[in-house]
């Protein structure tokens, strides 16, 4: 498909969610194109740190239509295996992915048309599925002294392996999965301090991604039925005890202390005035949805979030949001969870197009 084409559907983002949407659109016979900013398949998994593992075995980490094959010698596949799987998935279903194409903005144009402006021309479509994920919007908290600190600072998105931090004084900030996994990765190699806003809450060792998906789905069904909020995954804990985290925890290497109050030129300072010299701060403080291309449409509601009905933007039903977390479908940011919202969005698009 040539640049600047007119097509019924534009899918923005060629990671796991964009591919799942493409699979369902193809099954329904809907013409579409996937615009992906990356130079190769794999989405955000191409940029993950070297030791990252899935929370679930391969059989429970699959996109629709194509089970993920197991990785030899590994119960929980690594990021490289996921990249290979996504590349194979894209080839197997001959999904029309155009890359690298960075979508800059989506505008309304006349009756029934959305204009998708990119760095490689303009596409026009009747509907847009936004599946841009969060990796390109790392969140850094406004901690006093962050600009003053003379050491190195990096976010989860910039971390790769512990070798470059050998013997360094490293503070890892964050009590979620990425914070625990990176702290476990660094603990044997560096002088590690792990800080969290509240004491770490490890999920039971037997809980993995399969359980998390079931819990997230049950919570959404309860809310949809008007029943009391069960608390979802957060009611179980914050950290999945994948084998490397479990090993570091059991060895006493993951002892967290309260997060510091500020940074100074040479380190971190706690609320009681105590301080520590630090060489590196790793901010494992999460991501935000990468929704800037949709800004011209004015879809945001209170709190900066786009109100949705299922996956459909309330302010413009021609726009669907996929894969941004529970607000766009139970566990929709996971491999196992992205298929169902993608299916529902594809059906809605097919109905819209008639």
GROMACS .gro file of C-alpha atoms in nm:
model
  354
    1UNK     CA    1   0.000   0.000   0.000
    2UNK     CA    2   0.146   0.334  -0.101
    3UNK     CA    3   0.203   0.619   0.138
    4UNK     CA    4  -0.083   0.865   0.158
    5UNK     CA    5  -0.349   0.612   0.065
    6UNK     CA    6  -0.715   0.622   0.155
    7UNK     CA    7  -0.813   0.312   0.351
    8UNK     CA    8  -1.114   0.223   0.567
    9UNK     CA    9  -0.908   0.161   0.883
   10UNK     CA   10  -0.574   0.284   1.010
   11UNK     CA   11  -0.422   0.100   1.306
   12UNK     CA   12  -0.160   0.314   1.479
   13UNK     CA   13   0.104   0.093   1.637
   14UNK     CA   14   0.247  -0.243   1.525
   15UNK     CA   15   0.321  -0.403   1.859
   16UNK     CA   16   0.124  -0.689   2.014
   17UNK     CA   17  -0.203  -0.496   2.031
   18UNK     CA   18  -0.186  -0.361   1.678
   19UNK     CA   19  -0.117  -0.712   1.549
   20UNK     CA   20  -0.410  -0.858   1.743
   21UNK     CA   21  -0.636  -0.590   1.597
   22UNK     CA   22  -0.502  -0.668   1.251
   23UNK     CA   23  -0.573  -1.037   1.294
   24UNK     CA   24  -0.939  -0.973   1.376
   25UNK     CA   25  -0.984  -0.711   1.106
   26UNK     CA   26  -0.845  -0.954   0.849
   27UNK     CA   27  -1.079  -1.230   0.965
   28UNK     CA   28  -1.371  -0.993   0.917
   29UNK     CA   29  -1.259  -0.896   0.568
   30UNK     CA   30  -1.195  -0.531   0.659
   31UNK     CA   31  -0.928  -0.347   0.460
   32UNK     CA   32  -0.674  -0.176   0.686
   33UNK     CA   33  -0.314  -0.067   0.729
   34UNK     CA   34  -0.094  -0.079   1.039
   35UNK     CA   35   0.145   0.214   1.081
   36UNK     CA   36   0.437   0.131   1.311
   37UNK     CA   37   0.705   0.371   1.428
   38UNK     CA   38   0.960   0.094   1.488
   39UNK     CA   39   1.205  -0.017   1.222
   40UNK     CA   40   1.139  -0.387   1.287
   41UNK     CA   41   0.870  -0.611   1.439
   42UNK     CA   42   0.840  -0.670   1.812
   43UNK     CA   43   0.698  -0.350   1.956
   44UNK     CA   44   0.826  -0.247   2.299
   45UNK     CA   45   0.967  -0.596   2.358
   46UNK     CA   46   1.258  -0.502   2.129
   47UNK     CA   47   1.374  -0.249   2.387
   48UNK     CA   48   1.327  -0.449   2.709
   49UNK     CA   49   1.612  -0.522   2.947
   50UNK     CA   50   1.805  -0.842   2.881
   51UNK     CA   51   1.680  -1.046   3.178
   52UNK     CA   52   1.311  -0.964   3.138
   53UNK     CA   53   1.085  -1.268   3.143
   54UNK     CA   54   0.712  -1.312   3.088
   55UNK     CA   55   0.494  -1.367   3.392
   56UNK     CA   56   0.333  -1.674   3.233
   57UNK     CA   57   0.440  -1.980   3.032
   58UNK     CA   58   0.428  -1.942   2.655
   59UNK     CA   59   0.097  -2.127   2.620
   60UNK     CA   60  -0.070  -1.858   2.831
   61UNK     CA   61   0.097  -1.563   2.655
   62UNK     CA   62  -0.046  -1.592   2.306
   63UNK     CA   63  -0.215  -1.360   2.061
   64UNK     CA   64  -0.539  -1.473   1.894
   65UNK     CA   65  -0.511  -1.755   1.644
   66UNK     CA   66  -0.147  -1.846   1.702
   67UNK     CA   67  -0.018  -2.007   2.024
   68UNK     CA   68   0.325  -1.891   2.131
   69UNK     CA   69   0.565  -2.185   2.105
   70UNK     CA   70   0.761  -2.270   2.420
   71UNK     CA   71   1.117  -2.146   2.452
   72UNK     CA   72   1.359  -2.432   2.486
   73UNK     CA   73   1.485  -2.465   2.842
   74UNK     CA   74   1.268  -2.183   2.976
   75UNK     CA   75   0.935  -2.200   3.156
   76UNK     CA   76   0.888  -1.822   3.126
   77UNK     CA   77   1.004  -1.696   2.783
   78UNK     CA   78   1.238  -1.399   2.757
   79UNK     CA   79   1.184  -1.079   2.559
   80UNK     CA   80   1.384  -1.202   2.259
   81UNK     CA   81   1.151  -1.500   2.226
   82UNK     CA   82   0.851  -1.267   2.234
   83UNK     CA   83   1.003  -1.052   1.958
   84UNK     CA   84   1.056  -1.359   1.741
   85UNK     CA   85   0.698  -1.470   1.806
   86UNK     CA   86   0.554  -1.131   1.711
   87UNK     CA   87   0.763  -1.118   1.393
   88UNK     CA   88   0.643  -1.467   1.297
   89UNK     CA   89   0.283  -1.371   1.378
   90UNK     CA   90   0.303  -1.069   1.150
   91UNK     CA   91   0.441  -1.280   0.864
   92UNK     CA   92   0.203  -1.571   0.917
   93UNK     CA   93  -0.108  -1.357   0.882
   94UNK     CA   94   0.044  -1.128   0.618
   95UNK     CA   95  -0.056  -0.822   0.815
   96UNK     CA   96  -0.010  -0.498   0.617
   97UNK     CA   97   0.238  -0.323   0.845
   98UNK     CA   98   0.416  -0.017   0.708
   99UNK     CA   99   0.731   0.087   0.897
  100UNK     CA  100   0.896   0.295   1.007
  101UNK     CA  101   0.612   0.547   1.008
  102UNK     CA  102   0.563   0.789   1.294
  103UNK     CA  103   0.208   0.916   1.328
  104UNK     CA  104   0.215   1.285   1.419
  105UNK     CA  105  -0.152   1.380   1.443
  106UNK     CA  106  -0.505   1.267   1.364
  107UNK     CA  107  -0.754   1.530   1.245
  108UNK     CA  108  -1.119   1.531   1.146
  109UNK     CA  109  -1.158   1.611   0.779
  110UNK     CA  110  -1.500   1.662   0.631
  111UNK     CA  111  -1.786   1.421   0.678
  112UNK     CA  112  -1.677   1.079   0.792
  113UNK     CA  113  -1.302   1.110   0.728
  114UNK     CA  114  -1.006   1.112   0.964
  115UNK     CA  115  -0.676   1.249   0.834
  116UNK     CA  116  -0.371   1.069   0.974
  117UNK     CA  117  -0.061   1.282   0.934
  118UNK     CA  118   0.276   1.105   0.953
  119UNK     CA  119   0.641   1.165   0.879
  120UNK     CA  120   0.589   0.969   0.556
  121UNK     CA  121   0.278   1.126   0.415
  122UNK     CA  122  -0.091   1.142   0.497
  123UNK     CA  123  -0.342   0.857   0.518
  124UNK     CA  124  -0.717   0.906   0.522
  125UNK     CA  125  -0.950   0.663   0.695
  126UNK     CA  126  -1.304   0.625   0.820
  127UNK     CA  127  -1.185   0.494   1.155
  128UNK     CA  128  -0.863   0.481   1.356
  129UNK     CA  129  -0.753   0.220   1.610
  130UNK     CA  130  -0.492   0.368   1.844
  131UNK     CA  131  -0.259   0.096   1.975
  132UNK     CA  132   0.049   0.302   2.058
  133UNK     CA  133   0.107   0.159   2.405
  134UNK     CA  134   0.305   0.339   2.673
  135UNK     CA  135   0.675   0.263   2.618
  136UNK     CA  136   0.745   0.594   2.448
  137UNK     CA  137   0.613   0.793   2.745
  138UNK     CA  138   0.822   0.703   3.050
  139UNK     CA  139   0.707   0.885   3.363
  140UNK     CA  140   0.954   1.064   3.589
  141UNK     CA  141   0.817   1.203   3.916
  142UNK     CA  142   0.879   1.565   4.015
  143UNK     CA  143   1.115   1.487   4.303
  144UNK     CA  144   1.296   1.788   4.453
  145UNK     CA  145   1.661   1.803   4.353
  146UNK     CA  146   1.630   1.580   4.049
  147UNK     CA  147   1.785   1.847   3.827
  148UNK     CA  148   2.059   1.913   4.082
  149UNK     CA  149   2.185   1.554   4.108
  150UNK     CA  150   2.522   1.509   3.932
  151UNK     CA  151   2.508   1.132   3.900
  152UNK     CA  152   2.345   0.931   3.627
  153UNK     CA  153   1.968   0.897   3.603
  154UNK     CA  154   1.779   0.657   3.379
  155UNK     CA  155   1.430   0.518   3.349
  156UNK     CA  156   1.321   0.157   3.314
  157UNK     CA  157   1.302   0.223   2.939
  158UNK     CA  158   1.678   0.287   2.930
  159UNK     CA  159   1.795  -0.008   3.140
  160UNK     CA  160   1.952  -0.308   2.966
  161UNK     CA  161   2.182  -0.516   3.188
  162UNK     CA  162   2.366  -0.493   3.522
  163UNK     CA  163   2.722  -0.516   3.388
  164UNK     CA  164   2.763  -0.141   3.338
  165UNK     CA  165   2.667  -0.080   3.700
  166UNK     CA  166   2.913  -0.324   3.858
  167UNK     CA  167   3.042  -0.186   4.187
  168UNK     CA  168   2.837   0.134   4.157
  169UNK     CA  169   2.609   0.276   4.425
  170UNK     CA  170   2.265   0.239   4.268
  171UNK     CA  171   1.921   0.341   4.393
  172UNK     CA  172   1.624   0.172   4.227
  173UNK     CA  173   1.299   0.364   4.275
  174UNK     CA  174   0.968   0.179   4.247
  175UNK     CA  175   0.774  -0.098   4.415
  176UNK     CA  176   0.612  -0.254   4.109
  177UNK     CA  177   0.723  -0.538   3.887
  178UNK     CA  178   0.986  -0.345   3.695
  179UNK     CA  179   1.137  -0.207   4.016
  180UNK     CA  180   1.157  -0.551   4.176
  181UNK     CA  181   1.293  -0.719   3.864
  182UNK     CA  182   1.561  -0.457   3.799
  183UNK     CA  183   1.656  -0.449   4.167
  184UNK     CA  184   1.693  -0.829   4.160
  185UNK     CA  185   1.901  -0.797   3.844
  186UNK     CA  186   2.135  -0.540   4.000
  187UNK     CA  187   2.163  -0.677   4.355
  188UNK     CA  188   2.449  -0.923   4.294
  189UNK     CA  189   2.654  -0.668   4.100
  190UNK     CA  190   2.612  -0.329   4.265
  191UNK     CA  191   2.578  -0.154   4.599
  192UNK     CA  192   2.199  -0.153   4.576
  193UNK     CA  193   1.938   0.049   4.761
  194UNK     CA  194   1.579  -0.029   4.667
  195UNK     CA  195   1.323   0.233   4.769
  196UNK     CA  196   0.944   0.206   4.753
  197UNK     CA  197   0.653   0.427   4.861
  198UNK     CA  198   0.510   0.145   5.070
  199UNK     CA  199   0.646  -0.193   5.181
  200UNK     CA  200   0.674  -0.428   4.881
  201UNK     CA  201   0.376  -0.657   4.835
  202UNK     CA  202   0.479  -0.981   4.668
  203UNK     CA  203   0.203  -1.192   4.520
  204UNK     CA  204   0.192  -1.556   4.630
  205UNK     CA  205   0.461  -1.756   4.453
  206UNK     CA  206   0.208  -1.964   4.262
  207UNK     CA  207   0.042  -1.658   4.106
  208UNK     CA  208   0.146  -1.578   3.750
  209UNK     CA  209  -0.002  -1.403   3.449
  210UNK     CA  210  -0.277  -1.661   3.406
  211UNK     CA  211  -0.418  -1.579   3.749
  212UNK     CA  212  -0.377  -1.205   3.697
  213UNK     CA  213  -0.574  -1.218   3.373
  214UNK     CA  214  -0.854  -1.417   3.537
  215UNK     CA  215  -0.870  -1.173   3.829
  216UNK     CA  216  -0.873  -0.867   3.601
  217UNK     CA  217  -1.150  -1.022   3.390
  218UNK     CA  218  -1.359  -1.109   3.695
  219UNK     CA  219  -1.324  -0.753   3.825
  220UNK     CA  220  -1.440  -0.601   3.496
  221UNK     CA  221  -1.740  -0.835   3.482
  222UNK     CA  222  -1.835  -0.745   3.840
  223UNK     CA  223  -1.815  -0.373   3.765
  224UNK     CA  224  -2.012  -0.411   3.443
  225UNK     CA  225  -2.282  -0.596   3.638
  226UNK     CA  226  -2.298  -0.325   3.903
  227UNK     CA  227  -2.148  -0.544   4.176
  228UNK     CA  228  -1.898  -0.427   4.436
  229UNK     CA  229  -1.541  -0.365   4.324
  230UNK     CA  230  -1.329  -0.669   4.412
  231UNK     CA  231  -1.005  -0.472   4.396
  232UNK     CA  232  -0.877  -0.675   4.105
  233UNK     CA  233  -0.509  -0.757   4.078
  234UNK     CA  234  -0.419  -0.486   4.330
  235UNK     CA  235  -0.599  -0.685   4.599
  236UNK     CA  236  -0.343  -0.966   4.559
  237UNK     CA  237  -0.025  -0.759   4.564
  238UNK     CA  238   0.201  -0.551   4.343
  239UNK     CA  239   0.489  -0.781   4.244
  240UNK     CA  240   0.478  -1.112   4.060
  241UNK     CA  241   0.737  -1.343   4.216
  242UNK     CA  242   0.897  -1.459   3.891
  243UNK     CA  243   1.195  -1.689   3.955
  244UNK     CA  244   1.473  -1.422   3.957
  245UNK     CA  245   1.272  -1.200   4.193
  246UNK     CA  246   1.184  -1.495   4.414
  247UNK     CA  247   1.549  -1.600   4.434
  248UNK     CA  248   1.668  -1.249   4.523
  249UNK     CA  249   1.391  -1.207   4.779
  250UNK     CA  250   1.464  -1.540   4.946
  251UNK     CA  251   1.836  -1.457   4.956
  252UNK     CA  252   1.758  -1.136   5.143
  253UNK     CA  253   1.870  -0.912   4.858
  254UNK     CA  254   1.539  -0.730   4.815
  255UNK     CA  255   1.509  -0.532   5.136
  256UNK     CA  256   1.331  -0.210   5.051
  257UNK     CA  257   1.339   0.112   5.249
  258UNK     CA  258   1.110   0.411   5.230
  259UNK     CA  259   1.151   0.635   4.930
  260UNK     CA  260   1.375   0.939   4.981
  261UNK     CA  261   1.237   1.292   5.007
  262UNK     CA  262   1.478   1.461   4.767
  263UNK     CA  263   1.806   1.443   4.581
  264UNK     CA  264   2.108   1.666   4.626
  265UNK     CA  265   2.422   1.701   4.416
  266UNK     CA  266   2.575   1.375   4.530
  267UNK     CA  267   2.296   1.149   4.645
  268UNK     CA  268   1.958   1.105   4.810
  269UNK     CA  269   1.815   1.251   5.130
  270UNK     CA  270   1.540   1.098   5.343
  271UNK     CA  271   1.274   1.286   5.536
  272UNK     CA  272   1.461   1.238   5.866
  273UNK     CA  273   1.769   1.411   5.723
  274UNK     CA  274   1.975   1.098   5.668
  275UNK     CA  275   2.141   1.072   5.328
  276UNK     CA  276   2.346   0.843   5.107
  277UNK     CA  277   2.594   0.911   4.830
  278UNK     CA  278   2.472   0.763   4.503
  279UNK     CA  279   2.620   0.712   4.158
  280UNK     CA  280   2.304   0.608   3.971
  281UNK     CA  281   1.928   0.643   4.016
  282UNK     CA  282   1.705   0.406   3.817
  283UNK     CA  283   1.348   0.537   3.801
  284UNK     CA  284   1.111   0.239   3.774
  285UNK     CA  285   0.816   0.472   3.799
  286UNK     CA  286   0.596   0.357   3.515
  287UNK     CA  287   0.468   0.494   3.187
  288UNK     CA  288   0.179   0.696   3.054
  289UNK     CA  289  -0.032   0.623   2.742
  290UNK     CA  290   0.127   0.761   2.425
  291UNK     CA  291  -0.180   0.946   2.299
  292UNK     CA  292  -0.035   1.271   2.165
  293UNK     CA  293  -0.134   1.197   1.801
  294UNK     CA  294  -0.500   1.204   1.911
  295UNK     CA  295  -0.471   1.548   2.074
  296UNK     CA  296  -0.627   1.740   1.780
  297UNK     CA  297  -0.947   1.539   1.824
  298UNK     CA  298  -1.009   1.668   2.177
  299UNK     CA  299  -1.100   1.329   2.319
  300UNK     CA  300  -0.962   1.367   2.671
  301UNK     CA  301  -1.185   1.394   2.973
  302UNK     CA  302  -1.108   1.462   3.337
  303UNK     CA  303  -0.767   1.356   3.463
  304UNK     CA  304  -0.624   1.344   3.112
  305UNK     CA  305  -0.777   1.005   3.031
  306UNK     CA  306  -0.989   0.948   2.720
  307UNK     CA  307  -1.338   0.832   2.826
  308UNK     CA  308  -1.428   0.511   2.646
  309UNK     CA  309  -1.729   0.289   2.599
  310UNK     CA  310  -1.554  -0.045   2.578
  311UNK     CA  311  -1.271   0.053   2.342
  312UNK     CA  312  -1.464   0.327   2.159
  313UNK     CA  313  -1.383   0.689   2.241
  314UNK     CA  314  -1.699   0.849   2.380
  315UNK     CA  315  -1.628   1.180   2.207
  316UNK     CA  316  -1.577   1.020   1.864
  317UNK     CA  317  -1.695   0.661   1.801
  318UNK     CA  318  -1.471   0.636   1.495
  319UNK     CA  319  -1.169   0.616   1.727
  320UNK     CA  320  -1.086   0.308   1.934
  321UNK     CA  321  -0.821   0.282   2.205
  322UNK     CA  322  -0.656  -0.055   2.252
  323UNK     CA  323  -0.403  -0.197   2.495
  324UNK     CA  324  -0.364   0.083   2.750
  325UNK     CA  325  -0.464  -0.118   3.057
  326UNK     CA  326  -0.785  -0.215   3.231
  327UNK     CA  327  -0.966   0.102   3.120
  328UNK     CA  328  -0.955  -0.026   2.761
  329UNK     CA  329  -1.022  -0.393   2.850
  330UNK     CA  330  -0.925  -0.634   3.129
  331UNK     CA  331  -0.547  -0.680   3.124
  332UNK     CA  332  -0.546  -0.532   2.773
  333UNK     CA  333  -0.180  -0.431   2.797
  334UNK     CA  334  -0.075  -0.798   2.821
  335UNK     CA  335  -0.026  -1.057   2.550
  336UNK     CA  336  -0.301  -1.280   2.684
  337UNK     CA  337  -0.542  -0.993   2.748
  338UNK     CA  338  -0.512  -0.788   2.431
  339UNK     CA  339  -0.704  -1.027   2.203
  340UNK     CA  340  -1.053  -0.982   2.342
  341UNK     CA  341  -1.066  -0.600   2.325
  342UNK     CA  342  -0.906  -0.617   1.979
  343UNK     CA  343  -1.180  -0.856   1.867
  344UNK     CA  344  -1.453  -0.632   2.006
  345UNK     CA  345  -1.305  -0.323   1.840
  346UNK     CA  346  -1.273  -0.501   1.506
  347UNK     CA  347  -1.638  -0.608   1.519
  348UNK     CA  348  -1.746  -0.254   1.604
  349UNK     CA  349  -1.542  -0.118   1.314
  350UNK     CA  350  -1.691  -0.373   1.074
  351UNK     CA  351  -2.040  -0.270   1.186
  352UNK     CA  352  -1.956   0.097   1.142
  353UNK     CA  353  -1.823   0.042   0.793
  354UNK     CA  354  -2.127  -0.164   0.701
   0.00000   0.00000   0.00000
